[in-house]
Short mmCIF file of C-alpha atoms and ligand atoms in Angstrom, two decimals:
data_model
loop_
_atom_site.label_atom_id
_atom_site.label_comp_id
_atom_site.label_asym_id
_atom_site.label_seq_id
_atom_site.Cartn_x
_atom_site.Cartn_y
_atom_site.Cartn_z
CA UNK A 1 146.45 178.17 113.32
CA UNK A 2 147.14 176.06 115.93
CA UNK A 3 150.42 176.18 117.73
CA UNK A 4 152.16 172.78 116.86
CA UNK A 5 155.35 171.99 119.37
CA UNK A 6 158.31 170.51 117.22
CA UNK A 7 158.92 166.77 117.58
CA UNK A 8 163.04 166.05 117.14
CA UNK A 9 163.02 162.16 116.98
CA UNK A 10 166.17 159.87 116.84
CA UNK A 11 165.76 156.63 114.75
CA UNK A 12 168.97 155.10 116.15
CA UNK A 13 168.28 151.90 113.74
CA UNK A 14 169.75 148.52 114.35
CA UNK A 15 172.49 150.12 115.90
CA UNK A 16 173.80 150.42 119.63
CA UNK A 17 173.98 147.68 122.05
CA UNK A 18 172.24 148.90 125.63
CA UNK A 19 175.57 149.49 127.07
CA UNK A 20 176.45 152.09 124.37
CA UNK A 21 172.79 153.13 124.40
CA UNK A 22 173.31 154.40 128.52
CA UNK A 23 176.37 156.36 127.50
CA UNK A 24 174.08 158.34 124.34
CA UNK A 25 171.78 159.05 126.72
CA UNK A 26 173.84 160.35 129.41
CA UNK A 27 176.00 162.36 126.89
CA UNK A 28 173.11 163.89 125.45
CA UNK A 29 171.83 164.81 129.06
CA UNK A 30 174.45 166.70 129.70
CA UNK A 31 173.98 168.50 125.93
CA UNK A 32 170.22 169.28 125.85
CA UNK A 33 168.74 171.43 128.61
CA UNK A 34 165.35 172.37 129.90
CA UNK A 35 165.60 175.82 127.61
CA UNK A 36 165.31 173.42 124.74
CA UNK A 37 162.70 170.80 125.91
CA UNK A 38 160.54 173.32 126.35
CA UNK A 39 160.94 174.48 122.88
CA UNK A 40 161.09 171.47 120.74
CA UNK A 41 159.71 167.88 122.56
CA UNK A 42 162.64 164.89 121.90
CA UNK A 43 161.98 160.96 121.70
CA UNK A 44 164.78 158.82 121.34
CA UNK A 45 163.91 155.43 119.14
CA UNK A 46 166.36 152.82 120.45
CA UNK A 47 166.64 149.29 119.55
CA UNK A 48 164.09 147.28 121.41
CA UNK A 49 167.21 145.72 123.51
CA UNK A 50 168.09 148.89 124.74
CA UNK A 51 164.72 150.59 125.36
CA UNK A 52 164.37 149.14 129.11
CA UNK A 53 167.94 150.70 130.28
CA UNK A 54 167.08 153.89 128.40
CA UNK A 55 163.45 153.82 130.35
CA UNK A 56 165.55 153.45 133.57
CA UNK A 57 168.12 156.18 132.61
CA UNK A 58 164.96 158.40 131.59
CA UNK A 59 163.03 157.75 134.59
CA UNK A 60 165.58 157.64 137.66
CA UNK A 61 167.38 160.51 136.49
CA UNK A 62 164.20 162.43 135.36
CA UNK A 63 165.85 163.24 131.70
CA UNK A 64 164.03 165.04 130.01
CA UNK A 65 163.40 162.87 126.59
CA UNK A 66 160.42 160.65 125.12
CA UNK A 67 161.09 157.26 124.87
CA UNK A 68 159.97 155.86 121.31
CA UNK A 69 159.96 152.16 119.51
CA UNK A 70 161.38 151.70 115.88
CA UNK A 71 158.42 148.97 114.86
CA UNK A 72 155.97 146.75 116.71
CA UNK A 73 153.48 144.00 115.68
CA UNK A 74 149.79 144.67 115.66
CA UNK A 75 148.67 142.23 117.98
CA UNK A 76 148.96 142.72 121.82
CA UNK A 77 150.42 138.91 122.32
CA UNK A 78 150.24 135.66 120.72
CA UNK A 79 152.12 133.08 118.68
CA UNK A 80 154.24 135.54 116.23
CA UNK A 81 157.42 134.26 117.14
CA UNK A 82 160.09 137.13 117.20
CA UNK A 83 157.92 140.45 116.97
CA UNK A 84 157.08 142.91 120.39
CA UNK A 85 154.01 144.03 120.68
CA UNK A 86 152.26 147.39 121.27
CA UNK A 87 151.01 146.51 124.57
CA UNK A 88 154.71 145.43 125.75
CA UNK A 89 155.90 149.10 124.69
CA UNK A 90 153.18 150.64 126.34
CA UNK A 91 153.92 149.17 129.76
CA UNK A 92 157.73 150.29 129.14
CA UNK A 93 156.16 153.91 128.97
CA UNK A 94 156.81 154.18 125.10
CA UNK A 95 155.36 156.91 124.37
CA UNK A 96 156.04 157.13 120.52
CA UNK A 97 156.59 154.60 117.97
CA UNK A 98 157.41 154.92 113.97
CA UNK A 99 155.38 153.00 111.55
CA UNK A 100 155.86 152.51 108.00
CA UNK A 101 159.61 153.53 108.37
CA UNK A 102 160.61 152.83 104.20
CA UNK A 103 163.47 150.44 105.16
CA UNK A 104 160.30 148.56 107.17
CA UNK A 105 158.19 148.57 103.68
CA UNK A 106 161.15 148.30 101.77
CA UNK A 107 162.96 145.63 103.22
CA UNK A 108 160.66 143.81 105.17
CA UNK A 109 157.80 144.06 102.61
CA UNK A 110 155.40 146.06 105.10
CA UNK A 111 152.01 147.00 103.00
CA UNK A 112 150.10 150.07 103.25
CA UNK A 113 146.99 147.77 105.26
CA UNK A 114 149.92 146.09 107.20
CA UNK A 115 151.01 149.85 108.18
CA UNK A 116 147.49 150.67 109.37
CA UNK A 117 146.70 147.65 111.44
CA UNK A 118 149.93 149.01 113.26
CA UNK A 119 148.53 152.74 113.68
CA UNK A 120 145.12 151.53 115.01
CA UNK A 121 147.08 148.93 117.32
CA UNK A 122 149.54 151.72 119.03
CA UNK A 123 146.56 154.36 119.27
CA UNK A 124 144.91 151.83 121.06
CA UNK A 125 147.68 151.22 123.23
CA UNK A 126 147.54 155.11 123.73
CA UNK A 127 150.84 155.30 122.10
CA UNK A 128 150.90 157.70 119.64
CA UNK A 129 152.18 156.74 116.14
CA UNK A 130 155.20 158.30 113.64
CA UNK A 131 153.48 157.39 110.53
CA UNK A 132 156.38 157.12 107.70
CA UNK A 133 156.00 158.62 103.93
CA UNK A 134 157.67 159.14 101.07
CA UNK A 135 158.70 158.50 97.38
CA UNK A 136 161.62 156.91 95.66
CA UNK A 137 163.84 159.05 93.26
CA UNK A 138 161.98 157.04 90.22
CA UNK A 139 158.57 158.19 91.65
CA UNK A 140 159.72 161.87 92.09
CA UNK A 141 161.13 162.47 88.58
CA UNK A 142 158.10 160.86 86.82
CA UNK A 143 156.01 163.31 88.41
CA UNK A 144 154.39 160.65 90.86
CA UNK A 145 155.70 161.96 94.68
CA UNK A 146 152.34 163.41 95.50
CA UNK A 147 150.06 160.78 95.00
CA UNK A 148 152.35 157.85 95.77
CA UNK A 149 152.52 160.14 99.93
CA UNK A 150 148.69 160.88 99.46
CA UNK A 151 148.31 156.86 99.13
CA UNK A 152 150.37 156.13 101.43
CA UNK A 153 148.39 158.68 104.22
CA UNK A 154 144.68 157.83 103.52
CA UNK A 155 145.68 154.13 103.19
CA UNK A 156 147.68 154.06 107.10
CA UNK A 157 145.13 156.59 108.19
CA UNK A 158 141.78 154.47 107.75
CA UNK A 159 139.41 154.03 109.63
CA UNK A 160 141.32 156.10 112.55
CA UNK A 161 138.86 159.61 114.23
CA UNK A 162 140.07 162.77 113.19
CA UNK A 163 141.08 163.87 116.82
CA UNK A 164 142.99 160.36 116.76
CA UNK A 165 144.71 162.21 113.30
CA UNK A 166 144.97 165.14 115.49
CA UNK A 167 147.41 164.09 117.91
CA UNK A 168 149.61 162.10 115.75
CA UNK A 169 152.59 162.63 113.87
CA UNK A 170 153.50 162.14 109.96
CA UNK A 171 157.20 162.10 109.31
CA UNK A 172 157.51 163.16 105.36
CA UNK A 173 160.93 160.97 104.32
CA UNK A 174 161.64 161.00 100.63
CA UNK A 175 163.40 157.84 100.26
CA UNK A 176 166.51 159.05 98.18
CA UNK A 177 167.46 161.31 100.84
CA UNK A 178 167.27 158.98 103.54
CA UNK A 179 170.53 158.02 104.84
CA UNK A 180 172.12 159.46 101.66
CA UNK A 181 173.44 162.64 102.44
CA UNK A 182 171.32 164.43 100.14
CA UNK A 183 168.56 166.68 101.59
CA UNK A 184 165.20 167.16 100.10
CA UNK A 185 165.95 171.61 99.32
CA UNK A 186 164.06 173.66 102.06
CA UNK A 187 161.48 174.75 99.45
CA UNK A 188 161.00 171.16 98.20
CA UNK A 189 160.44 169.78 102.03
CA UNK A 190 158.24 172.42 102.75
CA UNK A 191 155.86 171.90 99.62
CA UNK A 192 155.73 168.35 100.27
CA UNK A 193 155.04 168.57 103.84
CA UNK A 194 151.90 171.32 102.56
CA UNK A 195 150.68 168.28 100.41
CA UNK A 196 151.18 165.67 103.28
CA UNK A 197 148.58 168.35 105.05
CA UNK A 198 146.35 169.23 102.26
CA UNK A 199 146.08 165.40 102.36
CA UNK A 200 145.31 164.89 106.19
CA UNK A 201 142.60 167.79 105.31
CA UNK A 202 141.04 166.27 102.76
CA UNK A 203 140.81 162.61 104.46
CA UNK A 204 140.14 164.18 108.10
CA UNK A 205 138.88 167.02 108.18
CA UNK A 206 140.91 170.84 108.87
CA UNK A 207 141.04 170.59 112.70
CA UNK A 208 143.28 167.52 112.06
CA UNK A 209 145.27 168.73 109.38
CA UNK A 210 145.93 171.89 111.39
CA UNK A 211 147.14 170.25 113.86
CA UNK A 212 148.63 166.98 113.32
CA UNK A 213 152.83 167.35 113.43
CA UNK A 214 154.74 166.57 110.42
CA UNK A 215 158.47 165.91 110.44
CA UNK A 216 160.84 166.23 107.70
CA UNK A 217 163.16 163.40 107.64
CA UNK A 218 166.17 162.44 105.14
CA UNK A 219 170.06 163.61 105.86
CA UNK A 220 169.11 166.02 108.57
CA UNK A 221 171.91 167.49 109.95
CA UNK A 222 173.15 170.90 112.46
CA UNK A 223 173.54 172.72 109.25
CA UNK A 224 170.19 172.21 107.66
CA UNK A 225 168.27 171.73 110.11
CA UNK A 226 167.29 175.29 111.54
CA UNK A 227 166.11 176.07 107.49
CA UNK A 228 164.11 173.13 107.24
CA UNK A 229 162.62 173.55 110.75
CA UNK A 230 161.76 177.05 109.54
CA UNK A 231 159.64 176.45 107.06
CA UNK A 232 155.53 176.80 108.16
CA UNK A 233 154.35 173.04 107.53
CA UNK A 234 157.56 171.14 109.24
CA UNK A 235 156.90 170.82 113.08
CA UNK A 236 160.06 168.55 113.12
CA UNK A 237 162.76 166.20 111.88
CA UNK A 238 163.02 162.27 111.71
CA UNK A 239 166.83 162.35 112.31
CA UNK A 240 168.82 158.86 111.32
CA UNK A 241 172.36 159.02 111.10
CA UNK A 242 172.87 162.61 112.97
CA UNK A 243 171.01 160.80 116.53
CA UNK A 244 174.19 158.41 117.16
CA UNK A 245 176.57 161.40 118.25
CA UNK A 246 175.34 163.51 120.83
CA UNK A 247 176.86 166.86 119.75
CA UNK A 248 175.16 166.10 116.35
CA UNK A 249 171.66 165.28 117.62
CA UNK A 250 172.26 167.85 120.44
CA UNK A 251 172.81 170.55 117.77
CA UNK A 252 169.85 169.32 115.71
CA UNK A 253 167.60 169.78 119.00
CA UNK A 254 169.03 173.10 119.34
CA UNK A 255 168.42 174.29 115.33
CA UNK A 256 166.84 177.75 116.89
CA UNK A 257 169.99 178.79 118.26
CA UNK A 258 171.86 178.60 114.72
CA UNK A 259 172.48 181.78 113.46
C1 LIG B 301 165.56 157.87 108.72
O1 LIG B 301 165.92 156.73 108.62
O2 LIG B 301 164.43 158.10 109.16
C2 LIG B 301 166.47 158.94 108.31
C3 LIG B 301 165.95 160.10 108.05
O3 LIG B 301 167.81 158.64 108.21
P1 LIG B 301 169.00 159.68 107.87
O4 LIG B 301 168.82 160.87 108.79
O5 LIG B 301 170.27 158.93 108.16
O6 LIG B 301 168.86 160.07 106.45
#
């Protein structure tokens, strides 16, 4: 077994201008210390307006959190009026951006091949991607979450090496208990982060499986995250809601200390 390092990342949304983005960062600064970065790795997922003061904040005062991107294009530049491309987050030293996020598929009708093109486009920016599962409530109760998050894994993963696979990250986010307040139970995460490995297995081989990260994600909180981050096949947490408060994301980062 390979000895996967937990990934706590903040999907701040379309939410904090870059003024109030400086403050998060500096609050959390003074939260998080270098105890808990070396236990759990943190990337912060601003909006794209606010990732160049938190790349200064990062960088002049040496903080020590990952800078990530919400959502890019796939194309490095070009006439596609409004999007940012990989190669524009990559020169910002973004080091991690989510793909697939469900309120991207969702809302903004992302497809499964749409989703891929994205994955291949940030690995070749040597970014590394947060590639976003995950079933509805209807899926779940008719008995359809593991295939609809097996579809949605070999479809964004094609065509992409197996040490590419390797050093990625899958963020498992059943889409009921996104944003919700509901959590997916400890036991239920856990079993459907196993499949989203069995899965990487299967379509990559076992060195990737073993040791590609996969975060839970859905109404994480300080009081469930150490159980979910206990559990052997979640190396992490896609954290929403909890990331705009820095004692809340603070105490996520620091799960191991809950009693
Ligand atoms: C998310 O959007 O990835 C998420 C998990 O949100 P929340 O924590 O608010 O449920």
């Amino acid at each position: 077994m390979s000895m996967r390092k937990p990934l706590i990342s903040g999907n701040w949304k379309m939410n904090l201008n870059h003024f109030e983005a400086l403050k998060l960062v500096q609050e959390l600064s003074y939260q998080v210390s270098r105890e808990d970065v070396d236990a759990v790795d943190v990337s912060l997922h601003p909006p794209f307006t606010d990732i160049r003061t938190v790349q200064t904040v990062i960088e002049s005062d040496r903080l020590p959190f990952l800078l990530g991107a919400q959502h890019c294009y796939h194309e490095n530049s070009g006439a596609f009026t409004g999007e940012v491309s990989p190669a524009m987050l990559a020169k910002l030293n973004v080091a991690y951006v989510i793909v697939g996020h469900s309120e991207r598929r969702e809302i903004f009708g992302e497809t499964d091949e749409v989703v891929n093109l994205k994955v291949k486009a940030i690995l070749a920016n040597d970014m590394t991607p947060i590639l976003c599962c995950g079933e509805t409530l209807d899926e779940r109760e008719a008995g359809g979450a593991e295939a609809k998050v097996a579809g949605q894994i070999v479809a964004g993963l094609a065509g992409v090496s197996s040490d590419q696979v390797a050093a990625m990250v899958i963020a498992y986010e059943p889409i009921w208990a996104i944003g919700t307040g509901k959590t997916a139970s400890a036991e239920d995460a856990q079993a459907m982060c196993a499949h989203v490995r069995a899965t990487v297995a299967l379509a990559c081989g076992d060195a990737a499986a073993d040791a590609v990260r996969i975060q839970y994600g859905g109404s994480v909180k300080p009081s469930n995250a150490a159980e979910l981050m206990s559990q052997p096949d979640i190396d992490g947490a896609l954290v929403g809601g909890a990331c705009l408060e820095a004692d809340s994301f603070g105490r996520i980062i620091q799960y191991r200390l809950a009693e």
